[in-house]
């Protein structure tokens, strides 16, 4: 049976019964579960259902349990799909721009298409892989969004996008040997996606967050998006604010736009140290955050901001610094012993030392908590000790 035939069988009543039975199955019991189910159902259908149940469990982190257990996935599809928080944010931004229809070029299993449809946008979802397209179709139906989503199995380069208000492209960035870093090796290549974007009234291209700023064309806005502090992606927007640089932090939705400020000045470590969110750093907006905080850098090459006052900001985590010492493990160990620190958080920026190594060597013991930040202050390897600051 082909993968496509196995998948189609899962959509029939017997497949659905098996999937429902496997909803909360324990992967550690997989062999026992499989042999029990094989007594009443064909072996191939049982293994397809088990595979799908496993993928659904993995997808919960991206789509939440309610949707994940109604949706379908392929191994690549779950890996490459956009998480719902990010997809919803982008879809709402397109909606706010007045977009009513989108050509979703490289739609995968439909992570973005579903978010767009939920925002009330009608979607043409295109993927050239027949199984992936079939899975996207099943997802649209499973979530009751098939009235807004048309899935087409085709090569995106053959699609006429002129009838749509906007184009969205999420190229495949994984080859047979893992992640692809060269944007021209994406499928389709980034240059193709940019041409498609330029032809549309508006466009959004999802790209890797590590993309060099020089790759961003002048007419595009570049936005870096993090979720829960992890940078998830960058988006090139066409038809919004040419040249703009933006960092958006989910789930709050706080969004910071660049003002073209020069690098902040280096100053001595003050009472507070701020660790900017990864999206702020990737978007090169540390200067904007430093200005907001009335702070400076501890070192010209390190993205830690310091200030004497505590200013609430969504764009950085704040620490109150109690000690600043030259890097020295013995001294650190002695100081933490003296303070009875058993709960030690180690952070590092600009230091080659591994946090785990520190924890192993220092062997923290005691009822108190502390954070140690291994970094450089004006070029010198330094340990800053403190605790998360609460306004
Ligand atoms: C990163 S995934 C898309 C994920 C999707 N945005 C989601 O959230 O589920 C990229 C998809 O592009 C498809 N693809 C790559 N090159 C293509 C092409 N030339 N035409 C159509 N689809 C293509 C792959 O099959 C893959 O499913």
mmCIF file of C-alpha atoms and ligand atoms in Angstrom:
data_model
loop_
_atom_site.group_PDB
_atom_site.id
_atom_site.type_symbol
_atom_site.label_atom_id
_atom_site.label_comp_id
_atom_site.label_asym_id
_atom_site.label_seq_id
_atom_site.Cartn_x
_atom_site.Cartn_y
_atom_site.Cartn_z
ATOM 1 C CA UNK A 1 0.000 0.000 0.000
ATOM 2 C CA UNK A 2 1.381 3.465 -0.845
ATOM 3 C CA UNK A 3 1.605 6.150 1.847
ATOM 4 C CA UNK A 4 -1.237 7.960 0.100
ATOM 5 C CA UNK A 5 -3.463 4.866 0.115
ATOM 6 C CA UNK A 6 -2.647 4.221 3.778
ATOM 7 C CA UNK A 7 -3.563 7.798 4.615
ATOM 8 C CA UNK A 8 -6.834 7.661 2.674
ATOM 9 C CA UNK A 9 -7.739 4.474 4.573
ATOM 10 C CA UNK A 10 -7.310 6.353 7.844
ATOM 11 C CA UNK A 11 -10.054 8.787 6.818
ATOM 12 C CA UNK A 12 -12.589 5.937 6.395
ATOM 13 C CA UNK A 13 -14.711 4.843 9.407
ATOM 14 C CA UNK A 14 -12.444 1.968 10.499
ATOM 15 C CA UNK A 15 -9.380 4.231 10.437
ATOM 16 C CA UNK A 16 -11.253 6.853 12.434
ATOM 17 C CA UNK A 17 -12.222 4.246 15.049
ATOM 18 C CA UNK A 18 -8.574 3.258 15.417
ATOM 19 C CA UNK A 19 -7.402 6.871 15.693
ATOM 20 C CA UNK A 20 -10.000 7.597 18.363
ATOM 21 C CA UNK A 21 -8.857 4.516 20.308
ATOM 22 C CA UNK A 22 -5.225 5.663 20.082
ATOM 23 C CA UNK A 23 -5.778 9.227 21.225
ATOM 24 C CA UNK A 24 -4.126 8.882 24.623
ATOM 25 C CA UNK A 25 -2.065 5.756 24.013
ATOM 26 C CA UNK A 26 1.241 5.436 25.837
ATOM 27 C CA UNK A 27 4.144 5.114 23.342
ATOM 28 C CA UNK A 28 5.943 2.913 25.877
ATOM 29 C CA UNK A 29 3.124 0.346 25.408
ATOM 30 C CA UNK A 30 3.188 0.567 21.627
ATOM 31 C CA UNK A 31 3.964 -3.110 20.932
ATOM 32 C CA UNK A 32 1.208 -4.382 23.201
ATOM 33 C CA UNK A 33 -1.293 -1.846 21.827
ATOM 34 C CA UNK A 34 -0.413 -2.762 18.238
ATOM 35 C CA UNK A 35 -0.791 -6.500 18.736
ATOM 36 C CA UNK A 36 -4.128 -6.050 20.503
ATOM 37 C CA UNK A 37 -5.508 -3.869 17.698
ATOM 38 C CA UNK A 38 -4.218 -6.256 15.015
ATOM 39 C CA UNK A 39 -6.600 -8.913 16.281
ATOM 40 C CA UNK A 40 -9.556 -6.925 14.928
ATOM 41 C CA UNK A 41 -8.045 -4.685 12.245
ATOM 42 C CA UNK A 42 -5.718 -5.065 9.229
ATOM 43 C CA UNK A 43 -2.034 -4.753 10.228
ATOM 44 C CA UNK A 44 -1.332 -2.017 7.663
ATOM 45 C CA UNK A 45 -4.174 0.126 8.940
ATOM 46 C CA UNK A 46 -3.039 -0.364 12.528
ATOM 47 C CA UNK A 47 0.491 0.766 11.738
ATOM 48 C CA UNK A 48 -0.780 3.790 9.770
ATOM 49 C CA UNK A 49 -3.005 4.727 12.725
ATOM 50 C CA UNK A 50 -0.162 4.306 15.209
ATOM 51 C CA UNK A 51 2.124 6.443 13.054
ATOM 52 C CA UNK A 52 -0.552 9.144 12.841
ATOM 53 C CA UNK A 53 -1.246 8.967 16.592
ATOM 54 C CA UNK A 54 2.466 9.479 17.266
ATOM 55 C CA UNK A 55 2.585 12.508 14.941
ATOM 56 C CA UNK A 56 -0.492 14.006 16.612
ATOM 57 C CA UNK A 57 1.175 13.725 20.003
ATOM 58 C CA UNK A 58 4.208 15.589 18.618
ATOM 59 C CA UNK A 59 1.979 18.237 17.049
ATOM 60 C CA UNK A 60 0.278 19.183 20.324
ATOM 61 C CA UNK A 61 3.155 21.559 21.149
ATOM 62 C CA UNK A 62 2.512 23.499 17.925
ATOM 63 C CA UNK A 63 -1.236 23.294 17.513
ATOM 64 C CA UNK A 64 -2.637 22.604 20.981
ATOM 65 C CA UNK A 65 -4.397 19.358 21.900
ATOM 66 C CA UNK A 66 -7.820 20.382 20.656
ATOM 67 C CA UNK A 67 -6.688 20.910 17.052
ATOM 68 C CA UNK A 68 -3.779 18.444 16.974
ATOM 69 C CA UNK A 69 -6.050 15.481 17.735
ATOM 70 C CA UNK A 70 -8.402 16.459 14.920
ATOM 71 C CA UNK A 71 -5.615 17.149 12.407
ATOM 72 C CA UNK A 72 -3.388 14.873 10.301
ATOM 73 C CA UNK A 73 0.346 15.056 9.720
ATOM 74 C CA UNK A 74 3.297 13.625 7.864
ATOM 75 C CA UNK A 75 6.684 13.440 9.619
ATOM 76 C CA UNK A 76 8.032 16.351 7.538
ATOM 77 C CA UNK A 77 4.715 18.168 7.747
ATOM 78 C CA UNK A 78 4.703 18.317 11.533
ATOM 79 C CA UNK A 79 8.363 19.328 11.594
ATOM 80 C CA UNK A 80 8.068 22.105 9.005
ATOM 81 C CA UNK A 81 4.636 23.502 9.847
ATOM 82 C CA UNK A 82 4.190 26.936 11.406
ATOM 83 C CA UNK A 83 3.017 26.836 15.015
ATOM 84 C CA UNK A 84 -0.502 28.185 15.540
ATOM 85 C CA UNK A 85 0.576 31.206 17.625
ATOM 86 C CA UNK A 86 2.871 32.493 14.860
ATOM 87 C CA UNK A 87 0.507 31.557 12.002
ATOM 88 C CA UNK A 88 -2.371 33.350 13.736
ATOM 89 C CA UNK A 89 -0.279 36.456 14.349
ATOM 90 C CA UNK A 90 0.755 36.676 10.671
ATOM 91 C CA UNK A 91 -2.768 35.917 9.439
ATOM 92 C CA UNK A 92 -4.205 38.702 11.602
ATOM 93 C CA UNK A 93 -1.598 41.112 10.315
ATOM 94 C CA UNK A 94 -2.577 40.300 6.715
ATOM 95 C CA UNK A 95 -6.253 40.659 7.602
ATOM 96 C CA UNK A 96 -5.577 44.078 9.180
ATOM 97 C CA UNK A 97 -3.889 45.115 5.919
ATOM 98 C CA UNK A 98 -7.208 44.453 4.168
ATOM 99 C CA UNK A 99 -6.187 41.135 2.604
ATOM 100 C CA UNK A 100 -9.173 38.909 1.765
ATOM 101 C CA UNK A 101 -7.502 36.195 -0.303
ATOM 102 C CA UNK A 102 -4.045 34.602 -0.202
ATOM 103 C CA UNK A 103 -2.121 32.232 -2.461
ATOM 104 C CA UNK A 104 -0.266 30.072 0.106
ATOM 105 C CA UNK A 105 2.616 28.779 -1.994
ATOM 106 C CA UNK A 106 4.246 25.752 -0.314
ATOM 107 C CA UNK A 107 1.393 25.054 2.040
ATOM 108 C CA UNK A 108 2.678 21.814 3.593
ATOM 109 C CA UNK A 109 0.052 20.149 5.797
ATOM 110 C CA UNK A 110 -1.616 23.541 6.138
ATOM 111 C CA UNK A 111 -0.341 25.171 9.332
ATOM 112 C CA UNK A 112 -0.498 28.621 7.753
ATOM 113 C CA UNK A 113 -3.496 27.977 5.515
ATOM 114 C CA UNK A 114 -5.595 27.014 8.549
ATOM 115 C CA UNK A 115 -4.552 30.136 10.480
ATOM 116 C CA UNK A 116 -5.319 32.327 7.450
ATOM 117 C CA UNK A 117 -8.754 30.763 7.014
ATOM 118 C CA UNK A 118 -9.528 31.173 10.703
ATOM 119 C CA UNK A 119 -8.757 34.882 10.276
ATOM 120 C CA UNK A 120 -11.500 34.891 7.609
ATOM 121 C CA UNK A 121 -9.158 34.917 4.601
ATOM 122 C CA UNK A 122 -9.832 32.638 1.633
ATOM 123 C CA UNK A 123 -6.797 30.565 0.704
ATOM 124 C CA UNK A 124 -5.426 28.712 -2.297
ATOM 125 C CA UNK A 125 -3.025 26.235 -0.668
ATOM 126 C CA UNK A 126 -0.440 24.795 -3.065
ATOM 127 C CA UNK A 127 1.989 21.939 -2.438
ATOM 128 C CA UNK A 128 3.590 19.678 -4.997
ATOM 129 C CA UNK A 129 3.746 16.608 -2.790
ATOM 130 C CA UNK A 130 0.554 14.548 -3.317
ATOM 131 C CA UNK A 131 0.405 13.077 0.213
ATOM 132 C CA UNK A 132 1.123 16.463 1.831
ATOM 133 C CA UNK A 133 -1.621 18.101 -0.259
ATOM 134 C CA UNK A 134 -4.075 15.334 0.693
ATOM 135 C CA UNK A 135 -3.226 15.832 4.375
ATOM 136 C CA UNK A 136 -3.791 19.598 4.035
ATOM 137 C CA UNK A 137 -7.180 18.886 2.429
ATOM 138 C CA UNK A 138 -8.129 16.574 5.295
ATOM 139 C CA UNK A 139 -7.039 19.225 7.824
ATOM 140 C CA UNK A 140 -9.180 21.907 6.215
ATOM 141 C CA UNK A 141 -12.186 19.566 6.414
ATOM 142 C CA UNK A 142 -11.397 18.369 9.948
ATOM 143 C CA UNK A 143 -11.372 21.931 11.267
ATOM 144 C CA UNK A 144 -14.448 22.968 9.266
ATOM 145 C CA UNK A 145 -12.431 25.383 7.118
ATOM 146 C CA UNK A 146 -12.824 23.667 3.728
ATOM 147 C CA UNK A 147 -15.210 26.398 2.606
ATOM 148 C CA UNK A 148 -12.294 28.854 2.742
ATOM 149 C CA UNK A 149 -9.381 26.623 1.676
ATOM 150 C CA UNK A 150 -8.843 25.200 -1.805
ATOM 151 C CA UNK A 151 -5.912 22.776 -1.851
ATOM 152 C CA UNK A 152 -4.100 22.237 -5.143
ATOM 153 C CA UNK A 153 -1.344 19.700 -5.720
ATOM 154 C CA UNK A 154 1.003 21.530 -8.093
ATOM 155 C CA UNK A 155 4.395 23.124 -8.442
ATOM 156 C CA UNK A 156 4.146 26.693 -7.137
ATOM 157 C CA UNK A 157 6.035 28.004 -10.172
ATOM 158 C CA UNK A 158 3.022 27.082 -12.309
ATOM 159 C CA UNK A 159 0.486 29.090 -10.299
ATOM 160 C CA UNK A 160 -1.080 32.308 -11.573
ATOM 161 C CA UNK A 161 -1.239 34.432 -8.431
ATOM 162 C CA UNK A 162 -2.811 37.494 -10.072
ATOM 163 C CA UNK A 163 -6.347 36.855 -8.681
ATOM 164 C CA UNK A 164 -5.121 37.020 -5.047
ATOM 165 C CA UNK A 165 -4.707 39.995 -2.704
ATOM 166 C CA UNK A 166 -1.497 38.546 -1.299
ATOM 167 C CA UNK A 167 1.073 35.819 -1.717
ATOM 168 C CA UNK A 168 2.535 33.865 1.192
ATOM 169 C CA UNK A 169 5.582 31.645 0.637
ATOM 170 C CA UNK A 170 7.103 29.259 3.155
ATOM 171 C CA UNK A 171 9.806 27.475 1.144
ATOM 172 C CA UNK A 172 11.139 24.069 2.215
ATOM 173 C CA UNK A 173 14.335 24.725 4.146
ATOM 174 C CA UNK A 174 15.288 21.131 4.832
ATOM 175 C CA UNK A 175 17.037 18.912 2.343
ATOM 176 C CA UNK A 176 17.885 15.234 2.621
ATOM 177 C CA UNK A 177 20.799 16.163 4.871
ATOM 178 C CA UNK A 178 19.067 18.523 7.313
ATOM 179 C CA UNK A 179 18.583 22.249 7.433
ATOM 180 C CA UNK A 180 19.517 24.387 4.453
ATOM 181 C CA UNK A 181 21.215 27.699 5.227
ATOM 182 C CA UNK A 182 21.709 29.096 1.712
ATOM 183 C CA UNK A 183 18.439 30.850 0.738
ATOM 184 C CA UNK A 184 19.079 29.956 -2.901
ATOM 185 C CA UNK A 185 18.995 26.277 -1.921
ATOM 186 C CA UNK A 186 15.478 26.657 -0.463
ATOM 187 C CA UNK A 187 12.728 24.999 -2.499
ATOM 188 C CA UNK A 188 11.706 27.157 -4.271
ATOM 189 C CA UNK A 189 14.770 29.463 -4.049
ATOM 190 C CA UNK A 190 14.320 32.744 -2.147
ATOM 191 C CA UNK A 191 14.965 34.758 -5.326
ATOM 192 C CA UNK A 192 11.936 33.041 -6.932
ATOM 193 C CA UNK A 193 9.827 33.800 -3.850
ATOM 194 C CA UNK A 194 10.909 37.456 -3.963
ATOM 195 C CA UNK A 195 9.905 37.730 -7.624
ATOM 196 C CA UNK A 196 6.520 36.211 -6.779
ATOM 197 C CA UNK A 197 6.206 38.691 -3.885
ATOM 198 C CA UNK A 198 6.985 41.689 -6.109
ATOM 199 C CA UNK A 199 4.198 40.729 -8.526
ATOM 200 C CA UNK A 200 1.547 40.686 -5.781
ATOM 201 C CA UNK A 201 -0.095 43.692 -4.067
ATOM 202 C CA UNK A 202 1.195 42.323 -0.747
ATOM 203 C CA UNK A 203 3.345 39.391 0.263
ATOM 204 C CA UNK A 204 4.901 37.672 3.218
ATOM 205 C CA UNK A 205 7.851 35.285 2.902
ATOM 206 C CA UNK A 206 8.792 33.094 5.838
ATOM 207 C CA UNK A 207 12.543 32.648 6.144
ATOM 208 C CA UNK A 208 15.148 31.412 8.618
ATOM 209 C CA UNK A 209 15.777 33.891 11.471
ATOM 210 C CA UNK A 210 19.536 33.755 10.846
ATOM 211 C CA UNK A 211 19.219 35.372 7.414
ATOM 212 C CA UNK A 212 21.869 38.099 6.957
ATOM 213 C CA UNK A 213 20.352 41.589 6.936
ATOM 214 C CA UNK A 214 22.107 42.306 3.598
ATOM 215 C CA UNK A 215 19.851 39.677 1.965
ATOM 216 C CA UNK A 216 16.729 41.726 2.748
ATOM 217 C CA UNK A 217 15.772 43.745 -0.358
ATOM 218 C CA UNK A 218 15.226 47.511 0.095
ATOM 219 C CA UNK A 219 11.520 47.340 -0.643
ATOM 220 C CA UNK A 220 10.854 44.747 2.067
ATOM 221 C CA UNK A 221 10.141 45.055 5.761
ATOM 222 C CA UNK A 222 11.882 42.398 7.862
ATOM 223 C CA UNK A 223 10.212 41.107 11.007
ATOM 224 C CA UNK A 224 11.681 38.664 13.507
ATOM 225 C CA UNK A 225 9.150 36.744 15.579
ATOM 226 C CA UNK A 226 9.744 34.969 18.879
ATOM 227 C CA UNK A 227 7.313 32.890 20.882
ATOM 228 C CA UNK A 228 7.864 32.349 24.591
ATOM 229 C CA UNK A 229 11.374 33.808 24.196
ATOM 230 C CA UNK A 230 12.453 31.474 21.349
ATOM 231 C CA UNK A 231 13.035 33.053 17.962
ATOM 232 C CA UNK A 232 10.867 31.129 15.513
ATOM 233 C CA UNK A 233 11.237 32.815 12.156
ATOM 234 C CA UNK A 234 11.796 35.959 10.154
ATOM 235 C CA UNK A 235 9.244 37.291 7.683
ATOM 236 C CA UNK A 236 9.919 39.505 4.693
ATOM 237 C CA UNK A 237 6.868 41.683 4.106
ATOM 238 C CA UNK A 238 6.206 43.344 0.766
ATOM 239 C CA UNK A 239 3.641 46.127 0.501
ATOM 240 C CA UNK A 240 4.007 47.263 4.132
ATOM 241 C CA UNK A 241 6.861 49.543 5.306
ATOM 242 C CA UNK A 242 9.904 49.290 3.002
ATOM 243 C CA UNK A 243 13.167 49.167 4.937
ATOM 244 C CA UNK A 244 11.517 48.723 8.345
ATOM 245 C CA UNK A 245 13.032 46.338 10.899
ATOM 246 C CA UNK A 246 10.685 44.904 13.491
ATOM 247 C CA UNK A 247 10.793 42.481 16.416
ATOM 248 C CA UNK A 248 7.530 40.916 17.547
ATOM 249 C CA UNK A 249 7.242 38.916 20.736
ATOM 250 C CA UNK A 250 4.494 36.359 21.160
ATOM 251 C CA UNK A 251 2.315 35.592 22.977
ATOM 252 C CA UNK A 252 2.078 39.249 24.099
ATOM 253 C CA UNK A 253 2.267 40.630 20.561
ATOM 254 C CA UNK A 254 4.555 43.462 21.727
ATOM 255 C CA UNK A 255 6.171 44.810 18.576
ATOM 256 C CA UNK A 256 9.206 47.083 18.347
ATOM 257 C CA UNK A 257 10.177 48.958 15.190
ATOM 258 C CA UNK A 258 13.690 50.144 14.417
ATOM 259 C CA UNK A 259 14.460 53.863 14.459
ATOM 260 C CA UNK A 260 17.897 53.497 12.893
ATOM 261 C CA UNK A 261 19.698 54.345 16.153
ATOM 262 C CA UNK A 262 23.486 54.015 16.358
ATOM 263 C CA UNK A 263 25.002 51.355 18.665
ATOM 264 C CA UNK A 264 24.514 52.246 22.336
ATOM 265 C CA UNK A 265 27.540 53.528 24.301
ATOM 266 C CA UNK A 266 29.447 51.144 26.579
ATOM 267 C CA UNK A 267 29.132 52.011 30.289
ATOM 268 C CA UNK A 268 29.963 50.408 33.650
ATOM 269 C CA UNK A 269 27.608 47.716 34.931
ATOM 270 C CA UNK A 270 24.769 49.378 36.836
ATOM 271 C CA UNK A 271 22.311 47.944 39.306
ATOM 272 C CA UNK A 272 20.255 46.265 36.568
ATOM 273 C CA UNK A 273 21.171 44.085 33.627
ATOM 274 C CA UNK A 274 18.727 43.496 30.778
ATOM 275 C CA UNK A 275 18.820 40.512 28.456
ATOM 276 C CA UNK A 276 16.985 41.484 25.253
ATOM 277 C CA UNK A 277 14.660 38.932 23.639
ATOM 278 C CA UNK A 278 16.247 36.968 20.766
ATOM 279 C CA UNK A 279 13.916 38.609 18.227
ATOM 280 C CA UNK A 280 15.186 42.056 19.313
ATOM 281 C CA UNK A 281 18.785 40.912 18.883
ATOM 282 C CA UNK A 282 18.194 39.279 15.498
ATOM 283 C CA UNK A 283 16.374 42.414 14.289
ATOM 284 C CA UNK A 284 19.355 44.558 15.428
ATOM 285 C CA UNK A 285 17.140 46.598 17.749
ATOM 286 C CA UNK A 286 19.214 46.444 20.951
ATOM 287 C CA UNK A 287 19.868 50.226 20.631
ATOM 288 C CA UNK A 288 16.111 50.925 20.589
ATOM 289 C CA UNK A 289 15.663 48.895 23.782
ATOM 290 C CA UNK A 290 18.701 50.529 25.443
ATOM 291 C CA UNK A 291 17.254 53.967 24.698
ATOM 292 C CA UNK A 292 13.899 52.994 26.176
ATOM 293 C CA UNK A 293 15.703 51.808 29.329
ATOM 294 C CA UNK A 294 18.104 54.767 29.544
ATOM 295 C CA UNK A 295 20.905 52.202 29.470
ATOM 296 C CA UNK A 296 24.127 51.305 27.716
ATOM 297 C CA UNK A 297 26.062 48.174 26.759
ATOM 298 C CA UNK A 298 28.416 46.353 29.133
ATOM 299 C CA UNK A 299 30.660 45.587 26.147
ATOM 300 C CA UNK A 300 30.616 46.774 22.546
ATOM 301 C CA UNK A 301 30.170 43.196 21.261
ATOM 302 C CA UNK A 302 27.657 41.822 23.794
ATOM 303 C CA UNK A 303 23.890 42.269 23.658
ATOM 304 C CA UNK A 304 23.411 42.906 27.395
ATOM 305 C CA UNK A 305 22.065 46.315 28.366
ATOM 306 C CA UNK A 306 22.738 47.844 31.769
ATOM 307 C CA UNK A 307 21.042 50.707 33.617
ATOM 308 C CA UNK A 308 20.756 52.080 37.152
ATOM 309 C CA UNK A 309 16.973 51.960 37.222
ATOM 310 C CA UNK A 310 14.394 49.251 36.715
ATOM 311 C CA UNK A 311 12.093 50.041 33.794
ATOM 312 C CA UNK A 312 9.405 47.512 32.885
ATOM 313 C CA UNK A 313 9.789 46.378 29.272
ATOM 314 C CA UNK A 314 8.379 43.481 27.283
ATOM 315 C CA UNK A 315 11.558 43.391 25.182
ATOM 316 C CA UNK A 316 14.086 42.212 27.763
ATOM 317 C CA UNK A 317 14.368 40.187 30.976
ATOM 318 C CA UNK A 318 15.782 42.214 33.852
ATOM 319 C CA UNK A 319 18.222 41.057 36.544
ATOM 320 C CA UNK A 320 19.243 42.916 39.674
ATOM 321 C CA UNK A 321 23.017 42.572 39.907
ATOM 322 C CA UNK A 322 24.568 42.082 43.347
ATOM 323 C CA UNK A 323 28.174 41.241 42.406
ATOM 324 C CA UNK A 324 30.572 41.774 39.528
ATOM 325 C CA UNK A 325 33.696 39.577 39.642
ATOM 326 C CA UNK A 326 36.464 38.691 37.188
ATOM 327 C CA UNK A 327 35.863 35.169 35.856
ATOM 328 C CA UNK A 328 37.172 32.744 38.483
ATOM 329 C CA UNK A 329 35.456 29.474 39.347
ATOM 330 C CA UNK A 330 36.977 29.158 42.825
ATOM 331 C CA UNK A 331 35.730 32.603 43.782
ATOM 332 C CA UNK A 332 32.294 31.815 42.392
ATOM 333 C CA UNK A 333 32.123 28.581 44.342
ATOM 334 C CA UNK A 334 33.168 30.324 47.589
ATOM 335 C CA UNK A 335 30.669 33.138 47.128
ATOM 336 C CA UNK A 336 27.770 30.801 46.401
ATOM 337 C CA UNK A 337 28.675 28.629 49.428
ATOM 338 C CA UNK A 338 28.695 31.708 51.629
ATOM 339 C CA UNK A 339 25.273 32.753 50.336
ATOM 340 C CA UNK A 340 23.895 29.183 50.573
ATOM 341 C CA UNK A 341 22.821 29.133 46.934
ATOM 342 C CA UNK A 342 21.422 25.739 45.911
ATOM 343 C CA UNK A 343 19.229 26.885 43.065
ATOM 344 C CA UNK A 344 21.643 28.283 40.480
ATOM 345 C CA UNK A 345 20.680 29.536 37.031
ATOM 346 C CA UNK A 346 23.631 29.971 34.690
ATOM 347 C CA UNK A 347 23.367 32.217 31.647
ATOM 348 C CA UNK A 348 26.084 33.123 29.238
ATOM 349 C CA UNK A 349 26.743 35.523 26.443
ATOM 350 C CA UNK A 350 30.198 35.978 24.953
ATOM 351 C CA UNK A 351 31.730 33.230 27.108
ATOM 352 C CA UNK A 352 32.985 29.852 25.887
ATOM 353 C CA UNK A 353 32.274 28.166 29.236
ATOM 354 C CA UNK A 354 29.359 25.735 29.270
ATOM 355 C CA UNK A 355 26.662 26.391 31.922
ATOM 356 C CA UNK A 356 26.525 22.650 32.718
ATOM 357 C CA UNK A 357 30.248 22.620 33.447
ATOM 358 C CA UNK A 358 29.789 25.490 35.912
ATOM 359 C CA UNK A 359 26.979 23.718 37.703
ATOM 360 C CA UNK A 360 29.040 20.527 37.915
ATOM 361 C CA UNK A 361 32.095 22.301 39.290
ATOM 362 C CA UNK A 362 30.291 24.647 41.670
ATOM 363 C CA UNK A 363 27.919 21.977 43.036
ATOM 364 C CA UNK A 364 25.368 24.455 44.405
ATOM 365 C CA UNK A 365 23.884 23.601 47.819
ATOM 366 C CA UNK A 366 21.534 25.524 50.061
ATOM 367 C CA UNK A 367 18.071 27.097 50.279
ATOM 368 C CA UNK A 368 18.739 30.270 48.225
ATOM 369 C CA UNK A 369 18.529 31.054 44.496
ATOM 370 C CA UNK A 370 20.840 33.104 42.301
ATOM 371 C CA UNK A 371 21.589 33.729 38.648
ATOM 372 C CA UNK A 372 25.122 33.940 37.344
ATOM 373 C CA UNK A 373 25.733 35.561 33.976
ATOM 374 C CA UNK A 374 29.029 34.636 32.337
ATOM 375 C CA UNK A 375 29.992 37.351 29.934
ATOM 376 C CA UNK A 376 32.510 40.024 29.040
ATOM 377 C CA UNK A 377 32.551 43.483 30.551
ATOM 378 C CA UNK A 378 34.551 45.964 28.484
ATOM 379 C CA UNK A 379 36.516 43.056 27.015
ATOM 380 C CA UNK A 380 37.254 41.179 30.274
ATOM 381 C CA UNK A 381 35.719 37.750 31.088
ATOM 382 C CA UNK A 382 33.356 38.521 33.956
ATOM 383 C CA UNK A 383 30.802 36.873 36.249
ATOM 384 C CA UNK A 384 27.751 38.944 37.113
ATOM 385 C CA UNK A 385 25.691 37.564 39.961
ATOM 386 C CA UNK A 386 22.135 38.550 40.656
ATOM 387 C CA UNK A 387 18.492 37.569 40.563
ATOM 388 C CA UNK A 388 15.532 38.191 38.255
ATOM 389 C CA UNK A 389 14.240 41.700 38.999
ATOM 390 C CA UNK A 390 10.546 42.297 39.527
ATOM 391 C CA UNK A 391 9.186 45.807 39.117
HETATM 392 C C1 LIG B 1 8.091 24.565 5.071
HETATM 393 S S1 LIG B 1 6.900 23.561 4.329
HETATM 394 C C2 LIG B 1 5.442 24.517 4.470
HETATM 395 C C3 LIG B 1 4.804 24.488 5.817
HETATM 396 C C4 LIG B 1 3.493 25.238 5.936
HETATM 397 N N1 LIG B 1 3.639 26.668 5.833
HETATM 398 C C5 LIG B 1 2.780 24.903 7.235
HETATM 399 O O1 LIG B 1 2.687 25.766 8.110
HETATM 400 O O2 LIG B 1 2.315 23.767 7.388
HETATM 401 C C6 LIG B 1 7.377 23.660 2.656
HETATM 402 C C7 LIG B 1 6.540 22.848 1.652
HETATM 403 O O3 LIG B 1 6.908 23.284 0.353
HETATM 404 C C8 LIG B 1 6.684 22.243 -0.558
HETATM 405 N N2 LIG B 1 7.405 22.606 -1.801
HETATM 406 C C9 LIG B 1 8.734 22.767 -1.975
HETATM 407 N N3 LIG B 1 9.001 23.164 -3.221
HETATM 408 C C10 LIG B 1 7.796 23.279 -3.866
HETATM 409 C C11 LIG B 1 7.397 23.659 -5.172
HETATM 410 N N4 LIG B 1 8.306 24.023 -6.091
HETATM 411 N N5 LIG B 1 6.084 23.656 -5.461
HETATM 412 C C12 LIG B 1 5.159 23.296 -4.539
HETATM 413 N N6 LIG B 1 5.478 22.921 -3.297
HETATM 414 C C13 LIG B 1 6.776 22.916 -2.951
HETATM 415 C C14 LIG B 1 7.161 21.018 0.173
HETATM 416 O O4 LIG B 1 6.515 19.856 -0.325
HETATM 417 C C15 LIG B 1 6.758 21.357 1.635
HETATM 418 O O5 LIG B 1 5.562 20.709 1.976
#
